[in-house]
Short mmCIF file of C-alpha atoms and ligand atoms in Angstrom, two decimals:
data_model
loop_
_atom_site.label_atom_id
_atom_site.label_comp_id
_atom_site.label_asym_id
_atom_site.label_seq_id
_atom_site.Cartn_x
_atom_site.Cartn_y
_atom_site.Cartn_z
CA UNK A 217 -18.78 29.56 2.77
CA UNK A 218 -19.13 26.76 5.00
CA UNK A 219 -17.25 27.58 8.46
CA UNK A 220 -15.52 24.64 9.58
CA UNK A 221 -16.39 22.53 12.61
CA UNK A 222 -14.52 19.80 14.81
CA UNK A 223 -16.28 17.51 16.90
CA UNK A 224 -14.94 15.13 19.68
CA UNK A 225 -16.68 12.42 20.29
CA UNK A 226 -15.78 10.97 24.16
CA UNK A 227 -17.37 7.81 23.70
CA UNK A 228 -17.20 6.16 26.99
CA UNK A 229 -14.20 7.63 28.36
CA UNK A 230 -13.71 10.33 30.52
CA UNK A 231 -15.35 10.46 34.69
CA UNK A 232 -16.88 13.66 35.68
CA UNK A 233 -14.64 15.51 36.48
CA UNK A 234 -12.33 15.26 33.64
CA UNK A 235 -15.50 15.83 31.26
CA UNK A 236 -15.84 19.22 33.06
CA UNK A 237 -12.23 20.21 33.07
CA UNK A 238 -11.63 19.29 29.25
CA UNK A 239 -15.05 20.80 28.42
CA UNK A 240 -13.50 24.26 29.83
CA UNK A 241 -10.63 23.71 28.05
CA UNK A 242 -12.06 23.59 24.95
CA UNK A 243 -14.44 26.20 25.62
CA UNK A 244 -11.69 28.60 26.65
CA UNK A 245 -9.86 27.67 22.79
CA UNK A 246 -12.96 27.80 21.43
CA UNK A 247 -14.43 31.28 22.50
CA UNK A 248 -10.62 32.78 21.45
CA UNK A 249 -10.57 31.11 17.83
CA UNK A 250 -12.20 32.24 15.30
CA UNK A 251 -13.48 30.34 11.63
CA UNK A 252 -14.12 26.92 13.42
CA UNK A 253 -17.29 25.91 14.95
CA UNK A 254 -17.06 23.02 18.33
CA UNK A 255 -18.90 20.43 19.48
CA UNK A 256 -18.62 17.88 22.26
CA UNK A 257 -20.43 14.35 22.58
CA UNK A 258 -19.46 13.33 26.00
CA UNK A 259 -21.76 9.98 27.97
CA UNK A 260 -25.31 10.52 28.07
CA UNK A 261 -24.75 11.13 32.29
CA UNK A 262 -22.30 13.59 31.92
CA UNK A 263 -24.11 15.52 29.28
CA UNK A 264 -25.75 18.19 31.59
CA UNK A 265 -22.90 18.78 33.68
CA UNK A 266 -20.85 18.74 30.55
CA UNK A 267 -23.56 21.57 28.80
CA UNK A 268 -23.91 24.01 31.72
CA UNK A 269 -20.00 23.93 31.17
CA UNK A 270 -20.23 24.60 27.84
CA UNK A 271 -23.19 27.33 28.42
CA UNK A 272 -22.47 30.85 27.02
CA UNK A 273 -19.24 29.28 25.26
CA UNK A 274 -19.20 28.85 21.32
CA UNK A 275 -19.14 25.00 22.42
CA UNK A 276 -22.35 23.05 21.02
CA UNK A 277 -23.00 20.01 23.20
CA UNK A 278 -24.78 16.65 22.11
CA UNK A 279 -25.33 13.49 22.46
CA UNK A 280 -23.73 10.67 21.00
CA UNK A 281 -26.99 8.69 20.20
CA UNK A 282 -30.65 8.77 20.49
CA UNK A 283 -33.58 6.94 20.57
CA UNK A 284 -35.75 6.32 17.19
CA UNK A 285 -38.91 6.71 18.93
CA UNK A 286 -40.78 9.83 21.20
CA UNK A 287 -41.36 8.25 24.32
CA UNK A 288 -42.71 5.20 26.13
CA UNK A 289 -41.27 2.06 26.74
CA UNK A 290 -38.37 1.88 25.85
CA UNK A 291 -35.76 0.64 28.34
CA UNK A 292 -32.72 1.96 28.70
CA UNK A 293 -33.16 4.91 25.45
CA UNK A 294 -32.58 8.14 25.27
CA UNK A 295 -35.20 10.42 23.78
CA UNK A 296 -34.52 13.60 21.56
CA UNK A 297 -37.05 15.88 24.17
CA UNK A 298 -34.76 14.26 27.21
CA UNK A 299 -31.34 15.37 25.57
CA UNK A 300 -32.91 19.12 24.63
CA UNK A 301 -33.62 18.93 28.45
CA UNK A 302 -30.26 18.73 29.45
CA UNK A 303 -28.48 21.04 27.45
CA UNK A 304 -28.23 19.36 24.16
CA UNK A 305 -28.18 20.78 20.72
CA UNK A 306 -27.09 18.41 18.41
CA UNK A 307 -26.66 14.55 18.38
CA UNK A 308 -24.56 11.85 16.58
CA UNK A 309 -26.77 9.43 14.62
CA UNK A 310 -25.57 6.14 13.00
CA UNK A 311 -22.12 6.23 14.35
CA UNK A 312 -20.21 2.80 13.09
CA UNK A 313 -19.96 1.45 17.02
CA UNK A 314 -23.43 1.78 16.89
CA UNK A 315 -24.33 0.10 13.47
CA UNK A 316 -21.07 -2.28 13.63
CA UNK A 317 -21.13 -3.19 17.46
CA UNK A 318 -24.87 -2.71 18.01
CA UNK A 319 -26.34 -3.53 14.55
CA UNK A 320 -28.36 -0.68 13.62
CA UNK A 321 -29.86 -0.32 10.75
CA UNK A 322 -30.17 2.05 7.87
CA UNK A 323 -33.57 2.31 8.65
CA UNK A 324 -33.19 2.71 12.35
CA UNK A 325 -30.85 5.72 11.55
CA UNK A 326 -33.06 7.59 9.11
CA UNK A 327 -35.98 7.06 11.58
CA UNK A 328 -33.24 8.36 14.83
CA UNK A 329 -32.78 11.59 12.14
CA UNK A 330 -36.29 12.22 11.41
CA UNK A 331 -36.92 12.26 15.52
CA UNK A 332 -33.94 14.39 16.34
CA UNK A 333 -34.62 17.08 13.49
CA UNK A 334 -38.63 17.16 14.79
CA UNK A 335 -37.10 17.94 18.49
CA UNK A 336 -35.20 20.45 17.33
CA UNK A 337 -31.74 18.87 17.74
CA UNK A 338 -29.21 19.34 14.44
CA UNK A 339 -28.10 15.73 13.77
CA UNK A 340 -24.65 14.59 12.28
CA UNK A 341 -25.04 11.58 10.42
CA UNK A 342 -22.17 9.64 10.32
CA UNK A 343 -21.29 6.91 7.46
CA UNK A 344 -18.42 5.08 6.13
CA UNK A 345 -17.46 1.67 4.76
CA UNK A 346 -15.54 -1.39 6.28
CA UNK A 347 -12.20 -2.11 4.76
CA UNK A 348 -13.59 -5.36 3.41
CA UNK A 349 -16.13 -3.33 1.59
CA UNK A 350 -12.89 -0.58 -0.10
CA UNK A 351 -11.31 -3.57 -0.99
CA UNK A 352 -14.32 -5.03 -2.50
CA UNK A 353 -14.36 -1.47 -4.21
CA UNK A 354 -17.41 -0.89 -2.81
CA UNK A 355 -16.92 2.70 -1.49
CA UNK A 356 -19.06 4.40 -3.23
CA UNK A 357 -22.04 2.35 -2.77
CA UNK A 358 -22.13 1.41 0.37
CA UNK A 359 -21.65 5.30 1.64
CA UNK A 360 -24.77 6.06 -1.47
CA UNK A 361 -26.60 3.60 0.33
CA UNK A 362 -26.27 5.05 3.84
CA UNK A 363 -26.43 8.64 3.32
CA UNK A 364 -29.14 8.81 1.39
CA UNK A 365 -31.35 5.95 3.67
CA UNK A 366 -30.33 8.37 6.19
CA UNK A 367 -31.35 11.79 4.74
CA UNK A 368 -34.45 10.20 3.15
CA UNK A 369 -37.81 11.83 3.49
CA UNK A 370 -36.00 15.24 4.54
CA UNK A 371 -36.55 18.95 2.98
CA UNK A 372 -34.12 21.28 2.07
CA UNK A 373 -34.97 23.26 4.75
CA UNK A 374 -34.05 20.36 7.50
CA UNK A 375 -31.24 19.75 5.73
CA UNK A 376 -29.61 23.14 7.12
CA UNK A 377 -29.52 21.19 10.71
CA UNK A 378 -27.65 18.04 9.29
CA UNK A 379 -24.38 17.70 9.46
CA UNK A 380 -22.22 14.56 7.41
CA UNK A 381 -19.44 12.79 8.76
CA UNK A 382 -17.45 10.29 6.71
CA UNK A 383 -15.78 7.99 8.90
CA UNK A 384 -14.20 4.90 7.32
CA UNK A 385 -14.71 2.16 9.68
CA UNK A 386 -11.12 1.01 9.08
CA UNK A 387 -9.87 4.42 10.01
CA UNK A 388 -11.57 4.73 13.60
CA UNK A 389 -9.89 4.19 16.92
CA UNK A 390 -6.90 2.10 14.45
CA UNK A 391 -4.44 4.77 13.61
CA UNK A 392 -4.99 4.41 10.16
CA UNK A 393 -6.25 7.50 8.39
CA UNK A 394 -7.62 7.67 5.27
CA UNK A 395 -5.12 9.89 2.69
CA UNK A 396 -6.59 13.10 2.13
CA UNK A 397 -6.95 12.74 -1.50
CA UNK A 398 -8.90 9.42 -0.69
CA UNK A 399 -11.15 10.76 2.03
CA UNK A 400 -11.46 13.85 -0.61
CA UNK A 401 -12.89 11.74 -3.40
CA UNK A 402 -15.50 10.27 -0.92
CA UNK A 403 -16.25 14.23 0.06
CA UNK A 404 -17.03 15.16 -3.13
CA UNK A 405 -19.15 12.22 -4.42
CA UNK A 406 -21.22 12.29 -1.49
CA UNK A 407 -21.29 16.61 -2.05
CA UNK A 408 -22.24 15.37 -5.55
CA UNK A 409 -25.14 12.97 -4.67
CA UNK A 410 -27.10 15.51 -2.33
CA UNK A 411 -27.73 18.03 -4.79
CA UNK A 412 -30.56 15.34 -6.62
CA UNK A 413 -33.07 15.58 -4.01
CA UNK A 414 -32.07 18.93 -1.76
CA UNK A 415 -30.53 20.84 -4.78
CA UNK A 416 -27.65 22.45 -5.33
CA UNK A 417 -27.50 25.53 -2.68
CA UNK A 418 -27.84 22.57 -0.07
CA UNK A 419 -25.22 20.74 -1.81
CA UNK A 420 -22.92 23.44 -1.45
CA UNK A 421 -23.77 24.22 2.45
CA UNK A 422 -23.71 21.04 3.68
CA UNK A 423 -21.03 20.61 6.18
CA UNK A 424 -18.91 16.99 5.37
CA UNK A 425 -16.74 15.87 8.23
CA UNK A 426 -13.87 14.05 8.01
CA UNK A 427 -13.38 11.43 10.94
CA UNK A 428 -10.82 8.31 11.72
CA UNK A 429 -8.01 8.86 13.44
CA UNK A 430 -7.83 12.25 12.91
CA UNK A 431 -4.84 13.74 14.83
CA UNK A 432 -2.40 16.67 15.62
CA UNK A 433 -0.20 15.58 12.91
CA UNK A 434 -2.52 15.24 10.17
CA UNK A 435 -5.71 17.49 10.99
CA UNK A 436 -4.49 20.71 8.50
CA UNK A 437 -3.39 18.32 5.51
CA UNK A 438 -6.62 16.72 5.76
CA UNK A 439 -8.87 19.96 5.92
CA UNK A 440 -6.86 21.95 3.28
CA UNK A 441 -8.96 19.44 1.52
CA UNK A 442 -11.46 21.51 0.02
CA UNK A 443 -14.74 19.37 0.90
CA UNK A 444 -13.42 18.35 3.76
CA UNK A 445 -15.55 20.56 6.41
CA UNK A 446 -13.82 19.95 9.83
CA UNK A 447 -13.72 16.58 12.05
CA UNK A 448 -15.47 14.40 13.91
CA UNK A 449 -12.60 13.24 16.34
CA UNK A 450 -12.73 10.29 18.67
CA UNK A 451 -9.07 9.33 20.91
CA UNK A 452 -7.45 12.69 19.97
CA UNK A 453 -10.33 14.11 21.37
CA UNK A 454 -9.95 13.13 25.15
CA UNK A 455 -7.26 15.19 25.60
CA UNK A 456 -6.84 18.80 25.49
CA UNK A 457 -3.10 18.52 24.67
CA UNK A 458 -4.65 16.52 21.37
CA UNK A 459 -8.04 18.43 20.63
CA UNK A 460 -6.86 21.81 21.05
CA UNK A 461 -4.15 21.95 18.39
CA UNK A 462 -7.07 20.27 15.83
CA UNK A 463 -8.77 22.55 16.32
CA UNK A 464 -6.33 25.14 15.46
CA UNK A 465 -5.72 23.67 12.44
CA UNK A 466 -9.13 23.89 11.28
CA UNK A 467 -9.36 27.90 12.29
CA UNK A 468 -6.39 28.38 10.54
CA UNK A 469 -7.36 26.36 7.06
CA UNK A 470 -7.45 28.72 4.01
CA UNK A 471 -11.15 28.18 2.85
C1 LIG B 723 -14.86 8.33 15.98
O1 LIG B 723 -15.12 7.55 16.87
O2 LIG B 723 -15.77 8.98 15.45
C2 LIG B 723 -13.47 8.44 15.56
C3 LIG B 723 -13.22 9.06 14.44
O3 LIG B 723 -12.52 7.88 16.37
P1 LIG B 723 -10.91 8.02 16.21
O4 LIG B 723 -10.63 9.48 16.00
O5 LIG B 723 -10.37 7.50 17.50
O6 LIG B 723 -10.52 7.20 15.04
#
């Protein structure tokens, strides 16, 4: 049974100290709900501050990117070692700001993956297609493309630290959400392509998040879904008046 999980990604929003005072929000919903796993991705300088928060909570703390390579020069990156210093146990690779804004790569992702997992950090992989690409009726293959570029090289056993998000670019940050029969095909084709090379008990394990515009008002129809694993939230998620209530609805989804 795969517990569900909602994640809120802060992006760069938030000062210090309303990081800290949502972070105890949350933490205080999270430690009295139970059947939903939390996470938080808040900016890279408020991660500490943000994890000592969070420590002793049921509140997993990442980061929302990392660097490809170990260490060295490399102005202005973030390793995997330096997050795990602060507090972090997970981190977001791939996310579409970063391949859409910043260009990265399908490469550059699966080698950000392969660093993360060897540090120790889970990873949530995040892919999704551009609404030129669904109209194109391209769907499929450009999410084929990116998940499994991204999980390449991995074992089964790594695979139990990876977590997918399917984010359709069109969806984030526009108000437009994908229908949840329509994110729920995506779900279970990409369910369906990882039991080739990880088998079928990974397959079935393998948390799929559902993120873009993910709200209040739409958070249980979309998880009723049944491969849709929780969320990976983004504005909802800088308020506690917003986040709280998702993650309700996920603790409260018949699974
Ligand atoms: C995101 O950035 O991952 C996201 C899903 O954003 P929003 O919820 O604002 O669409």
């Amino acid at each position: 049974m795969r517990t569900p999980l909602v994640a809120g990604n802060w992006k760069m929003n938030l000062d210090r100290q309303a990081a800290v005072a949502l972070a105890q929000a949350v933490c205080a919903r999270a430690d009295a709900t139970q059947g939903v796993d939390v996470a938080l991705y808040p900016s890279f300088v408020y991660l500490e501050e943000v994890a000592r928060t969070a420590a002793g909570s049921r509140v997993a703390v990442g980061g929302q990117d990392v660097c490809d390579q170990e260490a060295g020069a490399f102005t202005g990156e973030v390793s995997s070692a330096m997050l795990r210093d602060v507090g972090a146990v997970t981190v977001l690779v791939g996310h579409s700001e970063r391949r859409h804004v910043y260009g990265e790569t399908d490469a550059l992702c699966s080698a950000k993956v392969r660093q993360a997992l060897a540090a120790g950090l889970q990873v949530c992989l995040c892919i999704g297609e551009t609404l030129e690409e669904r109209e194109a009726g391209r769907t499929e293959e450009v999410c084929r493309t990116q998940l499994l570029a991204g999980l390449e090289g991995l074992s089964a056993e790594q695979m139990r630290s990876v977590v997918l998000a399917y984010e359709p670019v069109w969806a984030i940050g526009t108000g437009k959400t994908a229908s949840p029969e329509q994110a729920g095909e995506v779900h279970a084709y990409l369910r369906g392509l990882l039991s080739a090379p990880f088998g079928q008990a990974v397959a079935d394990a393998t948390r799929i998040l559902y993120g873009g515009s993910v709200k209040p008002a739409n958070a249980a129809d979309l998880m009723a879904v049944p491969d849709i694993d929780g969320a990976l939230v983004g504005g909802a998620a800088l308020t506690a008046e917003q986040f709280l209530p998702i993650i309700d609805a996920a603790a409260s989804t018949d699974r």
